[in-house]
Amino acid sequence: MKALVATGYGPPEQLSIAQLPVPEPGPGQVLVKIAASSLNPTDAIVVQGGFRELVELAFPYVPGNDFAGRVIEIGAGVTRFAVGDEIFGLSMPRQLDFVADDNRPSLSTGGLAEYAVVEADTPLLALRPASVPAVQAAALGVVGSTALGLMKLGEIKPGYRVLVIGATGGVGTAVIPLLAAAQAQIVATSSTPAGAQILRELGAGEVIGHAPEGYPSDVDVVFNLALYPQALPSAARALKPGGRFVSIIFPEPTPELLGRDDVSLRYYLDPDGRFGTMDDVARAAEKGELSARIAHRFTLDEAVTAAVTYVREKNVGKIVVTM
């Protein structure tokens, strides 16, 4: 089978398309013929050595955790899915098992390939609704579940003023329509006029630049989708006393990192689906309540270009690779 592979640590330009054996499902696993997969920050970070203090990769390494595809073989003991089922979800490459749930880990052989073996018994996989195209479903694993989780952690109410930092990424472009539907007042960040226009079309009432001096000072909730620790105090100053700071960026925020002890800190990390299972994502997508904005589509033969585009360009939404 064809797969996007890293043969060593390095920039996305060093990735390549290689021929690998089709993996075989073991007990509790299914073999999936991948229809589409999408890129996420973890894919870029891990092949550049960003997690080496946690894991040393064995090469060749196949990235990719979001996918949609059809089950073509099942392993012993699998009852949740059957051959022919169209499924989608979030399944991390096995070497990244340190971020997976201990009891029902959602792991795979890597989704940026023609075939992948995935663990069947996990809340982060679901049947794909017939009304949701495979390309859309492949973009929804991470961003769909994260967007639903952010809404729960933010406890959004009508009229809340919400600052979304890093709004043009996959998560931001998925959560802004949810915020708009919840009648929140949305302030979103974008570094480009084109991105700003798209955010307004998605429901943002106000779009500002990334510079912290432009942040408002009266918001009820901050969604941090982009800032690392050194920049958190400037974001925290946007909150009213008693407001909520919700972050998806490692490490988990603390009062010391924010420089404030009068706000509520919440961190989204959900390997066990506490804040949103893939069944929840499927239902919301089927109802038209949740969708992923797709910035670019590439074929598997173009997957190296897809990875370079993901890392080097300012993309508004997700990059999807079709098989």
PDB file of C-alpha atoms in Angstrom:
ATOM      1  CA  MET A   1       0.000   0.000   0.000  1.00  0.00           C
ATOM      2  CA  LYS A   2       0.993   3.644  -0.426  1.00  0.00           C
ATOM      3  CA  ALA A   3       1.568   5.731   2.688  1.00  0.00           C
ATOM      4  CA  LEU A   4       3.011   9.072   3.682  1.00  0.00           C
ATOM      5  CA  VAL A   5       6.086   8.286   5.776  1.00  0.00           C
ATOM      6  CA  ALA A   6       8.826   9.943   7.768  1.00  0.00           C
ATOM      7  CA  THR A   7      12.145   8.090   7.599  1.00  0.00           C
ATOM      8  CA  GLY A   8      13.735  10.339  10.204  1.00  0.00           C
ATOM      9  CA  TYR A   9      13.142  13.532  12.125  1.00  0.00           C
ATOM     10  CA  GLY A  10      12.951  16.672  10.058  1.00  0.00           C
ATOM     11  CA  PRO A  11      10.798  19.282   8.326  1.00  0.00           C
ATOM     12  CA  PRO A  12       7.740  18.306   6.274  1.00  0.00           C
ATOM     13  CA  GLU A  13       9.795  18.546   3.081  1.00  0.00           C
ATOM     14  CA  GLN A  14      11.641  15.351   4.087  1.00  0.00           C
ATOM     15  CA  LEU A  15       8.482  13.230   4.096  1.00  0.00           C
ATOM     16  CA  SER A  16       7.922  10.824   1.208  1.00  0.00           C
ATOM     17  CA  ILE A  17       5.406   8.443  -0.329  1.00  0.00           C
ATOM     18  CA  ALA A  18       6.428   4.824   0.213  1.00  0.00           C
ATOM     19  CA  GLN A  19       5.124   1.330  -0.362  1.00  0.00           C
ATOM     20  CA  LEU A  20       4.442  -0.562   2.892  1.00  0.00           C
ATOM     21  CA  PRO A  21       2.780  -3.899   3.635  1.00  0.00           C
ATOM     22  CA  VAL A  22      -0.953  -3.750   4.290  1.00  0.00           C
ATOM     23  CA  PRO A  23      -1.328  -4.139   8.084  1.00  0.00           C
ATOM     24  CA  GLU A  24      -3.300  -7.060   9.483  1.00  0.00           C
ATOM     25  CA  PRO A  25      -5.913  -6.664  12.217  1.00  0.00           C
ATOM     26  CA  GLY A  26      -5.403  -8.476  15.495  1.00  0.00           C
ATOM     27  CA  PRO A  27      -7.938  -9.215  18.231  1.00  0.00           C
ATOM     28  CA  GLY A  28     -10.174  -6.240  18.883  1.00  0.00           C
ATOM     29  CA  GLN A  29      -9.013  -4.456  15.727  1.00  0.00           C
ATOM     30  CA  VAL A  30     -10.396  -3.709  12.263  1.00  0.00           C
ATOM     31  CA  LEU A  31      -8.692  -3.095   8.922  1.00  0.00           C
ATOM     32  CA  VAL A  32      -9.979   0.041   7.214  1.00  0.00           C
ATOM     33  CA  LYS A  33      -9.619   1.038   3.589  1.00  0.00           C
ATOM     34  CA  ILE A  34      -9.045   4.759   4.056  1.00  0.00           C
ATOM     35  CA  ALA A  35     -11.102   7.127   1.913  1.00  0.00           C
ATOM     36  CA  ALA A  36      -9.682  10.347   3.336  1.00  0.00           C
ATOM     37  CA  SER A  37      -7.513  11.617   6.169  1.00  0.00           C
ATOM     38  CA  SER A  38      -6.692  15.082   7.456  1.00  0.00           C
ATOM     39  CA  LEU A  39      -3.675  16.772   8.989  1.00  0.00           C
ATOM     40  CA  ASN A  40      -3.420  18.002  12.575  1.00  0.00           C
ATOM     41  CA  PRO A  41      -0.756  19.803  14.635  1.00  0.00           C
ATOM     42  CA  THR A  42       0.447  16.529  16.165  1.00  0.00           C
ATOM     43  CA  ASP A  43       1.348  15.199  12.717  1.00  0.00           C
ATOM     44  CA  ALA A  44       3.666  18.125  12.099  1.00  0.00           C
ATOM     45  CA  ILE A  45       5.112  18.347  15.600  1.00  0.00           C
ATOM     46  CA  VAL A  46       6.009  14.694  16.082  1.00  0.00           C
ATOM     47  CA  VAL A  47       7.933  14.232  12.824  1.00  0.00           C
ATOM     48  CA  GLN A  48       9.959  17.355  13.606  1.00  0.00           C
ATOM     49  CA  GLY A  49      11.014  15.879  16.951  1.00  0.00           C
ATOM     50  CA  GLY A  50       8.696  17.923  19.130  1.00  0.00           C
ATOM     51  CA  PHE A  51       7.798  15.026  21.438  1.00  0.00           C
ATOM     52  CA  ARG A  52      11.208  13.362  21.673  1.00  0.00           C
ATOM     53  CA  GLU A  53      11.295  13.842  25.440  1.00  0.00           C
ATOM     54  CA  LEU A  54       8.203  11.618  25.569  1.00  0.00           C
ATOM     55  CA  VAL A  55       8.835   9.128  22.761  1.00  0.00           C
ATOM     56  CA  GLU A  56      11.570   8.257  20.291  1.00  0.00           C
ATOM     57  CA  LEU A  57       9.916   7.312  17.007  1.00  0.00           C
ATOM     58  CA  ALA A  58      10.697   4.089  15.198  1.00  0.00           C
ATOM     59  CA  PHE A  59      10.963   4.735  11.462  1.00  0.00           C
ATOM     60  CA  PRO A  60       9.391   4.536   8.961  1.00  0.00           C
ATOM     61  CA  TYR A  61       6.611   6.382  10.750  1.00  0.00           C
ATOM     62  CA  VAL A  62       3.148   6.907   9.221  1.00  0.00           C
ATOM     63  CA  PRO A  63       1.373  10.002  10.608  1.00  0.00           C
ATOM     64  CA  GLY A  64      -2.335  10.723  10.536  1.00  0.00           C
ATOM     65  CA  ASN A  65      -5.049  10.374  13.180  1.00  0.00           C
ATOM     66  CA  ASP A  66      -8.231  11.754  11.565  1.00  0.00           C
ATOM     67  CA  PHE A  67      -9.741   9.441   8.955  1.00  0.00           C
ATOM     68  CA  ALA A  68     -12.849   8.145   7.237  1.00  0.00           C
ATOM     69  CA  GLY A  69     -13.051   4.797   5.503  1.00  0.00           C
ATOM     70  CA  ARG A  70     -14.673   1.397   5.092  1.00  0.00           C
ATOM     71  CA  VAL A  71     -14.109  -1.659   7.284  1.00  0.00           C
ATOM     72  CA  ILE A  72     -12.830  -4.503   5.097  1.00  0.00           C
ATOM     73  CA  GLU A  73     -11.675  -7.016   7.721  1.00  0.00           C
ATOM     74  CA  ILE A  74     -12.342  -7.553  11.414  1.00  0.00           C
ATOM     75  CA  GLY A  75     -10.212  -9.197  14.056  1.00  0.00           C
ATOM     76  CA  ALA A  76     -11.273 -11.702  16.693  1.00  0.00           C
ATOM     77  CA  GLY A  77     -13.763 -10.448  19.251  1.00  0.00           C
ATOM     78  CA  VAL A  78     -14.931  -7.377  17.318  1.00  0.00           C
ATOM     79  CA  THR A  79     -18.695  -6.890  17.587  1.00  0.00           C
ATOM     80  CA  ARG A  80     -19.058  -3.119  17.322  1.00  0.00           C
ATOM     81  CA  PHE A  81     -18.312  -2.887  13.586  1.00  0.00           C
ATOM     82  CA  ALA A  82     -18.835  -5.239  10.642  1.00  0.00           C
ATOM     83  CA  VAL A  83     -17.231  -5.627   7.236  1.00  0.00           C
ATOM     84  CA  GLY A  84     -18.646  -2.954   4.950  1.00  0.00           C
ATOM     85  CA  ASP A  85     -19.307  -0.383   7.670  1.00  0.00           C
ATOM     86  CA  GLU A  86     -18.339   3.184   6.826  1.00  0.00           C
ATOM     87  CA  ILE A  87     -16.614   4.623   9.892  1.00  0.00           C
ATOM     88  CA  PHE A  88     -14.701   7.761  10.865  1.00  0.00           C
ATOM     89  CA  GLY A  89     -12.960   9.262  13.829  1.00  0.00           C
ATOM     90  CA  LEU A  90      -9.766   9.962  15.675  1.00  0.00           C
ATOM     91  CA  SER A  91      -7.160   7.230  16.070  1.00  0.00           C
ATOM     92  CA  MET A  92      -3.597   8.175  17.034  1.00  0.00           C
ATOM     93  CA  PRO A  93      -0.593   6.355  15.530  1.00  0.00           C
ATOM     94  CA  ARG A  94       0.394   3.570  17.928  1.00  0.00           C
ATOM     95  CA  GLN A  95       3.732   5.120  18.811  1.00  0.00           C
ATOM     96  CA  LEU A  96       1.853   8.031  20.403  1.00  0.00           C
ATOM     97  CA  ASP A  97       0.082   5.772  22.886  1.00  0.00           C
ATOM     98  CA  PHE A  98       1.182   8.054  25.752  1.00  0.00           C
ATOM     99  CA  VAL A  99      -1.686  10.408  24.835  1.00  0.00           C
ATOM    100  CA  ALA A 100      -4.308   7.653  24.491  1.00  0.00           C
ATOM    101  CA  ASP A 101      -6.833   6.510  27.068  1.00  0.00           C
ATOM    102  CA  ASP A 102      -5.485   3.716  29.270  1.00  0.00           C
ATOM    103  CA  ASN A 103      -8.655   1.629  29.172  1.00  0.00           C
ATOM    104  CA  ARG A 104      -9.984   2.049  25.627  1.00  0.00           C
ATOM    105  CA  PRO A 105      -7.123   3.518  23.594  1.00  0.00           C
ATOM    106  CA  SER A 106      -7.898   4.830  20.126  1.00  0.00           C
ATOM    107  CA  LEU A 107      -4.753   3.818  18.239  1.00  0.00           C
ATOM    108  CA  SER A 108      -3.894   2.958  14.640  1.00  0.00           C
ATOM    109  CA  THR A 109      -1.101   2.178  12.221  1.00  0.00           C
ATOM    110  CA  GLY A 110      -1.370   5.736  10.841  1.00  0.00           C
ATOM    111  CA  GLY A 111      -4.206   7.279   8.875  1.00  0.00           C
ATOM    112  CA  LEU A 112      -2.250   8.874   6.017  1.00  0.00           C
ATOM    113  CA  ALA A 113      -2.171   5.613   4.104  1.00  0.00           C
ATOM    114  CA  GLU A 114      -4.377   3.540   1.827  1.00  0.00           C
ATOM    115  CA  TYR A 115      -5.116   1.125   4.685  1.00  0.00           C
ATOM    116  CA  ALA A 116      -4.919   1.318   8.473  1.00  0.00           C
ATOM    117  CA  VAL A 117      -5.614  -0.997  11.378  1.00  0.00           C
ATOM    118  CA  VAL A 118      -7.524   0.664  14.217  1.00  0.00           C
ATOM    119  CA  GLU A 119      -8.742  -0.416  17.636  1.00  0.00           C
ATOM    120  CA  ALA A 120     -12.491  -1.006  17.397  1.00  0.00           C
ATOM    121  CA  ASP A 121     -13.629  -0.494  20.988  1.00  0.00           C
ATOM    122  CA  THR A 122     -13.124   3.222  21.489  1.00  0.00           C
ATOM    123  CA  PRO A 123     -15.496   6.190  21.906  1.00  0.00           C
ATOM    124  CA  LEU A 124     -13.432   8.121  19.363  1.00  0.00           C
ATOM    125  CA  LEU A 125     -14.701   6.071  16.389  1.00  0.00           C
ATOM    126  CA  ALA A 126     -18.229   5.988  15.002  1.00  0.00           C
ATOM    127  CA  LEU A 127     -20.315   4.980  12.012  1.00  0.00           C
ATOM    128  CA  ARG A 128     -20.255   7.702   9.378  1.00  0.00           C
ATOM    129  CA  PRO A 129     -23.727   9.088   8.654  1.00  0.00           C
ATOM    130  CA  ALA A 130     -24.674   8.641   5.008  1.00  0.00           C
ATOM    131  CA  SER A 131     -25.409  12.367   4.736  1.00  0.00           C
ATOM    132  CA  VAL A 132     -21.850  13.305   5.793  1.00  0.00           C
ATOM    133  CA  PRO A 133     -19.331  12.859   2.940  1.00  0.00           C
ATOM    134  CA  ALA A 134     -16.126  10.970   3.720  1.00  0.00           C
ATOM    135  CA  VAL A 135     -13.997  14.057   3.049  1.00  0.00           C
ATOM    136  CA  GLN A 136     -16.004  16.038   5.615  1.00  0.00           C
ATOM    137  CA  ALA A 137     -15.970  13.202   8.146  1.00  0.00           C
ATOM    138  CA  ALA A 138     -12.196  12.825   7.794  1.00  0.00           C
ATOM    139  CA  ALA A 139     -11.813  16.461   8.832  1.00  0.00           C
ATOM    140  CA  LEU A 140     -14.099  16.202  11.863  1.00  0.00           C
ATOM    141  CA  GLY A 141     -12.317  13.801  14.231  1.00  0.00           C
ATOM    142  CA  VAL A 142     -10.128  16.194  16.178  1.00  0.00           C
ATOM    143  CA  VAL A 143     -11.864  19.479  15.433  1.00  0.00           C
ATOM    144  CA  GLY A 144     -15.415  18.205  15.865  1.00  0.00           C
ATOM    145  CA  SER A 145     -14.830  16.558  19.211  1.00  0.00           C
ATOM    146  CA  THR A 146     -12.722  19.508  20.404  1.00  0.00           C
ATOM    147  CA  ALA A 147     -15.327  22.074  19.349  1.00  0.00           C
ATOM    148  CA  LEU A 148     -18.040  20.209  21.266  1.00  0.00           C
ATOM    149  CA  GLY A 149     -15.748  19.948  24.283  1.00  0.00           C
ATOM    150  CA  LEU A 150     -14.921  23.643  24.230  1.00  0.00           C
ATOM    151  CA  MET A 151     -18.596  24.545  24.251  1.00  0.00           C
ATOM    152  CA  LYS A 152     -19.115  22.381  27.341  1.00  0.00           C
ATOM    153  CA  LEU A 153     -16.050  23.681  29.165  1.00  0.00           C
ATOM    154  CA  GLY A 154     -16.894  27.270  28.294  1.00  0.00           C
ATOM    155  CA  GLU A 155     -20.481  26.867  29.540  1.00  0.00           C
ATOM    156  CA  ILE A 156     -21.524  29.333  26.868  1.00  0.00           C
ATOM    157  CA  LYS A 157     -24.707  31.320  27.440  1.00  0.00           C
ATOM    158  CA  PRO A 158     -26.530  33.781  25.159  1.00  0.00           C
ATOM    159  CA  GLY A 159     -24.860  37.175  25.245  1.00  0.00           C
ATOM    160  CA  TYR A 160     -21.501  35.912  26.503  1.00  0.00           C
ATOM    161  CA  ARG A 161     -18.561  37.747  24.963  1.00  0.00           C
ATOM    162  CA  VAL A 162     -16.039  35.136  23.779  1.00  0.00           C
ATOM    163  CA  LEU A 163     -12.505  35.752  22.514  1.00  0.00           C
ATOM    164  CA  VAL A 164     -11.277  32.993  20.179  1.00  0.00           C
ATOM    165  CA  ILE A 165      -7.488  33.135  19.784  1.00  0.00           C
ATOM    166  CA  GLY A 166      -6.232  31.177  16.792  1.00  0.00           C
ATOM    167  CA  ALA A 167      -9.646  31.154  15.174  1.00  0.00           C
ATOM    168  CA  THR A 168      -8.597  30.369  11.606  1.00  0.00           C
ATOM    169  CA  GLY A 169      -7.455  26.808  12.336  1.00  0.00           C
ATOM    170  CA  GLY A 170      -9.584  23.712  12.109  1.00  0.00           C
ATOM    171  CA  VAL A 171     -10.909  23.948  15.662  1.00  0.00           C
ATOM    172  CA  GLY A 172     -11.611  27.667  15.434  1.00  0.00           C
ATOM    173  CA  THR A 173     -13.539  27.428  12.190  1.00  0.00           C
ATOM    174  CA  ALA A 174     -15.599  24.569  13.665  1.00  0.00           C
ATOM    175  CA  VAL A 175     -16.386  26.220  17.008  1.00  0.00           C
ATOM    176  CA  ILE A 176     -17.295  29.696  15.751  1.00  0.00           C
ATOM    177  CA  PRO A 177     -20.577  28.524  14.145  1.00  0.00           C
ATOM    178  CA  LEU A 178     -21.408  26.722  17.406  1.00  0.00           C
ATOM    179  CA  LEU A 179     -20.793  29.927  19.346  1.00  0.00           C
ATOM    180  CA  ALA A 180     -22.923  31.879  16.896  1.00  0.00           C
ATOM    181  CA  ALA A 181     -25.753  29.350  17.244  1.00  0.00           C
ATOM    182  CA  ALA A 182     -25.479  29.760  21.035  1.00  0.00           C
ATOM    183  CA  GLN A 183     -25.945  33.540  20.553  1.00  0.00           C
ATOM    184  CA  ALA A 184     -22.514  34.447  21.890  1.00  0.00           C
ATOM    185  CA  GLN A 185     -20.765  37.690  20.954  1.00  0.00           C
ATOM    186  CA  ILE A 186     -17.655  36.465  19.153  1.00  0.00           C
ATOM    187  CA  VAL A 187     -14.310  38.237  18.907  1.00  0.00           C
ATOM    188  CA  ALA A 188     -11.928  36.168  16.766  1.00  0.00           C
ATOM    189  CA  THR A 189      -8.292  36.591  15.727  1.00  0.00           C
ATOM    190  CA  SER A 190      -6.925  36.377  12.201  1.00  0.00           C
ATOM    191  CA  SER A 191      -3.625  37.445  10.661  1.00  0.00           C
ATOM    192  CA  THR A 192      -5.000  37.983   7.150  1.00  0.00           C
ATOM    193  CA  PRO A 193      -7.910  39.912   5.615  1.00  0.00           C
ATOM    194  CA  ALA A 194      -9.040  36.775   3.772  1.00  0.00           C
ATOM    195  CA  GLY A 195      -9.142  34.847   7.025  1.00  0.00           C
ATOM    196  CA  ALA A 196     -11.030  37.657   8.706  1.00  0.00           C
ATOM    197  CA  GLN A 197     -13.679  37.605   5.988  1.00  0.00           C
ATOM    198  CA  ILE A 198     -14.175  33.854   6.369  1.00  0.00           C
ATOM    199  CA  LEU A 199     -14.487  34.165  10.159  1.00  0.00           C
ATOM    200  CA  ARG A 200     -17.161  36.809   9.743  1.00  0.00           C
ATOM    201  CA  GLU A 201     -19.028  34.552   7.329  1.00  0.00           C
ATOM    202  CA  LEU A 202     -18.869  31.774   9.937  1.00  0.00           C
ATOM    203  CA  GLY A 203     -20.438  34.013  12.578  1.00  0.00           C
ATOM    204  CA  ALA A 204     -17.747  36.149  14.221  1.00  0.00           C
ATOM    205  CA  GLY A 205     -19.060  39.613  15.036  1.00  0.00           C
ATOM    206  CA  GLU A 206     -15.597  41.158  15.373  1.00  0.00           C
ATOM    207  CA  VAL A 207     -12.236  40.071  13.969  1.00  0.00           C
ATOM    208  CA  ILE A 208      -8.945  41.443  15.305  1.00  0.00           C
ATOM    209  CA  GLY A 209      -5.261  40.723  14.741  1.00  0.00           C
ATOM    210  CA  HIS A 210      -3.135  38.390  16.830  1.00  0.00           C
ATOM    211  CA  ALA A 211      -1.284  41.225  18.609  1.00  0.00           C
ATOM    212  CA  PRO A 212      -2.262  41.166  22.312  1.00  0.00           C
ATOM    213  CA  GLU A 213      -2.541  44.940  22.512  1.00  0.00           C
ATOM    214  CA  GLY A 214      -5.632  44.612  20.346  1.00  0.00           C
ATOM    215  CA  TYR A 215      -7.408  42.156  22.644  1.00  0.00           C
ATOM    216  CA  PRO A 216     -10.605  43.360  24.338  1.00  0.00           C
ATOM    217  CA  SER A 217     -10.688  43.662  28.131  1.00  0.00           C
ATOM    218  CA  ASP A 218     -14.215  42.591  28.970  1.00  0.00           C
ATOM    219  CA  VAL A 219     -14.789  39.026  27.750  1.00  0.00           C
ATOM    220  CA  ASP A 220     -16.530  36.255  29.649  1.00  0.00           C
ATOM    221  CA  VAL A 221     -14.615  33.398  28.045  1.00  0.00           C
ATOM    222  CA  VAL A 222     -11.283  33.019  26.249  1.00  0.00           C
ATOM    223  CA  PHE A 223     -10.743  30.031  23.962  1.00  0.00           C
ATOM    224  CA  ASN A 224      -6.974  29.647  23.554  1.00  0.00           C
ATOM    225  CA  LEU A 225      -6.348  27.611  20.414  1.00  0.00           C
ATOM    226  CA  ALA A 226      -2.853  28.877  19.620  1.00  0.00           C
ATOM    227  CA  LEU A 227      -0.875  30.589  22.403  1.00  0.00           C
ATOM    228  CA  TYR A 228       1.959  28.961  24.321  1.00  0.00           C
ATOM    229  CA  PRO A 229       2.812  29.727  28.003  1.00  0.00           C
ATOM    230  CA  GLN A 230       4.828  32.924  27.526  1.00  0.00           C
ATOM    231  CA  ALA A 231       1.890  34.624  25.798  1.00  0.00           C
ATOM    232  CA  LEU A 232      -0.858  33.582  28.220  1.00  0.00           C
ATOM    233  CA  PRO A 233      -0.785  36.631  30.534  1.00  0.00           C
ATOM    234  CA  SER A 234      -1.730  38.931  27.657  1.00  0.00           C
ATOM    235  CA  ALA A 235      -4.668  36.674  26.790  1.00  0.00           C
ATOM    236  CA  ALA A 236      -5.745  36.400  30.423  1.00  0.00           C
ATOM    237  CA  ARG A 237      -5.985  40.184  30.708  1.00  0.00           C
ATOM    238  CA  ALA A 238      -8.922  40.046  28.303  1.00  0.00           C
ATOM    239  CA  LEU A 239     -11.078  38.269  30.890  1.00  0.00           C
ATOM    240  CA  LYS A 240     -13.501  39.802  33.332  1.00  0.00           C
ATOM    241  CA  PRO A 241     -12.982  38.740  36.964  1.00  0.00           C
ATOM    242  CA  GLY A 242     -14.578  35.330  37.330  1.00  0.00           C
ATOM    243  CA  GLY A 243     -14.314  34.608  33.604  1.00  0.00           C
ATOM    244  CA  ARG A 244     -13.242  31.313  32.077  1.00  0.00           C
ATOM    245  CA  PHE A 245      -9.954  30.616  30.306  1.00  0.00           C
ATOM    246  CA  VAL A 246     -10.245  27.444  28.220  1.00  0.00           C
ATOM    247  CA  SER A 247      -7.122  26.135  26.483  1.00  0.00           C
ATOM    248  CA  ILE A 248      -6.296  23.273  24.141  1.00  0.00           C
ATOM    249  CA  ILE A 249      -2.542  24.041  24.131  1.00  0.00           C
ATOM    250  CA  PHE A 250      -0.100  22.007  26.240  1.00  0.00           C
ATOM    251  CA  PRO A 251       0.792  22.511  29.052  1.00  0.00           C
ATOM    252  CA  GLU A 252      -2.337  22.894  31.140  1.00  0.00           C
ATOM    253  CA  PRO A 253      -2.694  26.548  32.188  1.00  0.00           C
ATOM    254  CA  THR A 254      -2.135  27.502  35.822  1.00  0.00           C
ATOM    255  CA  PRO A 255      -2.748  30.748  37.750  1.00  0.00           C
ATOM    256  CA  GLU A 256       1.023  31.279  37.709  1.00  0.00           C
ATOM    257  CA  LEU A 257       1.175  31.001  33.907  1.00  0.00           C
ATOM    258  CA  LEU A 258      -1.741  33.378  33.461  1.00  0.00           C
ATOM    259  CA  GLY A 259      -0.742  35.811  36.189  1.00  0.00           C
ATOM    260  CA  ARG A 260      -4.305  35.745  37.538  1.00  0.00           C
ATOM    261  CA  ASP A 261      -6.020  33.857  40.323  1.00  0.00           C
ATOM    262  CA  ASP A 262      -9.479  35.352  39.868  1.00  0.00           C
ATOM    263  CA  VAL A 263     -10.523  33.393  36.776  1.00  0.00           C
ATOM    264  CA  SER A 264     -11.499  29.787  36.130  1.00  0.00           C
ATOM    265  CA  LEU A 265      -8.924  27.703  34.218  1.00  0.00           C
ATOM    266  CA  ARG A 266     -10.028  24.779  32.068  1.00  0.00           C
ATOM    267  CA  TYR A 267      -7.916  22.526  29.875  1.00  0.00           C
ATOM    268  CA  TYR A 268      -9.239  20.390  27.034  1.00  0.00           C
ATOM    269  CA  LEU A 269      -7.611  16.970  26.766  1.00  0.00           C
ATOM    270  CA  ASP A 270     -10.095  14.198  26.122  1.00  0.00           C
ATOM    271  CA  PRO A 271      -8.673  10.807  25.118  1.00  0.00           C
ATOM    272  CA  ASP A 272     -11.667   8.992  26.626  1.00  0.00           C
ATOM    273  CA  GLY A 273     -14.466  11.068  25.081  1.00  0.00           C
ATOM    274  CA  ARG A 274     -15.749  12.607  28.323  1.00  0.00           C
ATOM    275  CA  PHE A 275     -16.650  15.883  26.620  1.00  0.00           C
ATOM    276  CA  GLY A 276     -17.742  14.476  23.281  1.00  0.00           C
ATOM    277  CA  THR A 277     -17.643  11.036  21.701  1.00  0.00           C
ATOM    278  CA  MET A 278     -17.466  10.472  17.965  1.00  0.00           C
ATOM    279  CA  ASP A 279     -21.090   9.385  18.110  1.00  0.00           C
ATOM    280  CA  ASP A 280     -21.846  12.895  19.411  1.00  0.00           C
ATOM    281  CA  VAL A 281     -19.869  14.370  16.527  1.00  0.00           C
ATOM    282  CA  ALA A 282     -21.746  12.146  14.062  1.00  0.00           C
ATOM    283  CA  ARG A 283     -25.146  13.236  15.396  1.00  0.00           C
ATOM    284  CA  ALA A 284     -24.216  16.921  15.332  1.00  0.00           C
ATOM    285  CA  ALA A 285     -22.803  16.647  11.810  1.00  0.00           C
ATOM    286  CA  GLU A 286     -25.861  14.755  10.574  1.00  0.00           C
ATOM    287  CA  LYS A 287     -28.121  17.512  11.927  1.00  0.00           C
ATOM    288  CA  GLY A 288     -26.005  20.175  10.218  1.00  0.00           C
ATOM    289  CA  GLU A 289     -24.976  21.679  13.544  1.00  0.00           C
ATOM    290  CA  LEU A 290     -21.277  20.837  13.215  1.00  0.00           C
ATOM    291  CA  SER A 291     -18.963  20.929  10.228  1.00  0.00           C
ATOM    292  CA  ALA A 292     -15.305  21.323   9.379  1.00  0.00           C
ATOM    293  CA  ARG A 293     -14.124  23.992   6.974  1.00  0.00           C
ATOM    294  CA  ILE A 294     -11.802  22.451   4.401  1.00  0.00           C
ATOM    295  CA  ALA A 295      -9.095  24.812   3.181  1.00  0.00           C
ATOM    296  CA  HIS A 296      -7.383  22.470   0.694  1.00  0.00           C
ATOM    297  CA  ARG A 297      -7.726  18.944  -0.699  1.00  0.00           C
ATOM    298  CA  PHE A 298      -4.832  16.835  -1.949  1.00  0.00           C
ATOM    299  CA  THR A 299      -4.478  13.256  -3.192  1.00  0.00           C
ATOM    300  CA  LEU A 300      -2.241  10.765  -1.416  1.00  0.00           C
ATOM    301  CA  ASP A 301       0.329  11.172  -4.199  1.00  0.00           C
ATOM    302  CA  GLU A 302       0.372  14.871  -3.251  1.00  0.00           C
ATOM    303  CA  ALA A 303       0.549  14.245   0.499  1.00  0.00           C
ATOM    304  CA  VAL A 304       4.063  15.674   0.894  1.00  0.00           C
ATOM    305  CA  THR A 305       2.815  18.923  -0.626  1.00  0.00           C
ATOM    306  CA  ALA A 306      -0.175  18.732   1.700  1.00  0.00           C
ATOM    307  CA  ALA A 307       2.120  18.475   4.731  1.00  0.00           C
ATOM    308  CA  VAL A 308       4.320  21.346   3.537  1.00  0.00           C
ATOM    309  CA  THR A 309       1.235  23.479   2.875  1.00  0.00           C
ATOM    310  CA  TYR A 310      -0.082  22.667   6.337  1.00  0.00           C
ATOM    311  CA  VAL A 311       3.129  23.788   8.051  1.00  0.00           C
ATOM    312  CA  ARG A 312       4.250  26.657   5.822  1.00  0.00           C
ATOM    313  CA  GLU A 313       1.048  28.449   4.819  1.00  0.00           C
ATOM    314  CA  LYS A 314      -1.734  30.271   6.646  1.00  0.00           C
ATOM    315  CA  ASN A 315      -4.639  27.913   6.047  1.00  0.00           C
ATOM    316  CA  VAL A 316      -8.175  28.770   7.120  1.00  0.00           C
ATOM    317  CA  GLY A 317      -9.566  25.399   8.138  1.00  0.00           C
ATOM    318  CA  LYS A 318      -8.440  21.836   7.510  1.00  0.00           C
ATOM    319  CA  ILE A 319      -6.228  20.151   4.918  1.00  0.00           C
ATOM    320  CA  VAL A 320      -7.597  16.812   3.718  1.00  0.00           C
ATOM    321  CA  VAL A 321      -5.807  14.040   1.831  1.00  0.00           C
ATOM    322  CA  THR A 322      -7.976  11.724  -0.262  1.00  0.00           C
ATOM    323  CA  MET A 323      -7.006   8.185  -1.182  1.00  0.00           C
TER     324      MET A 323
END
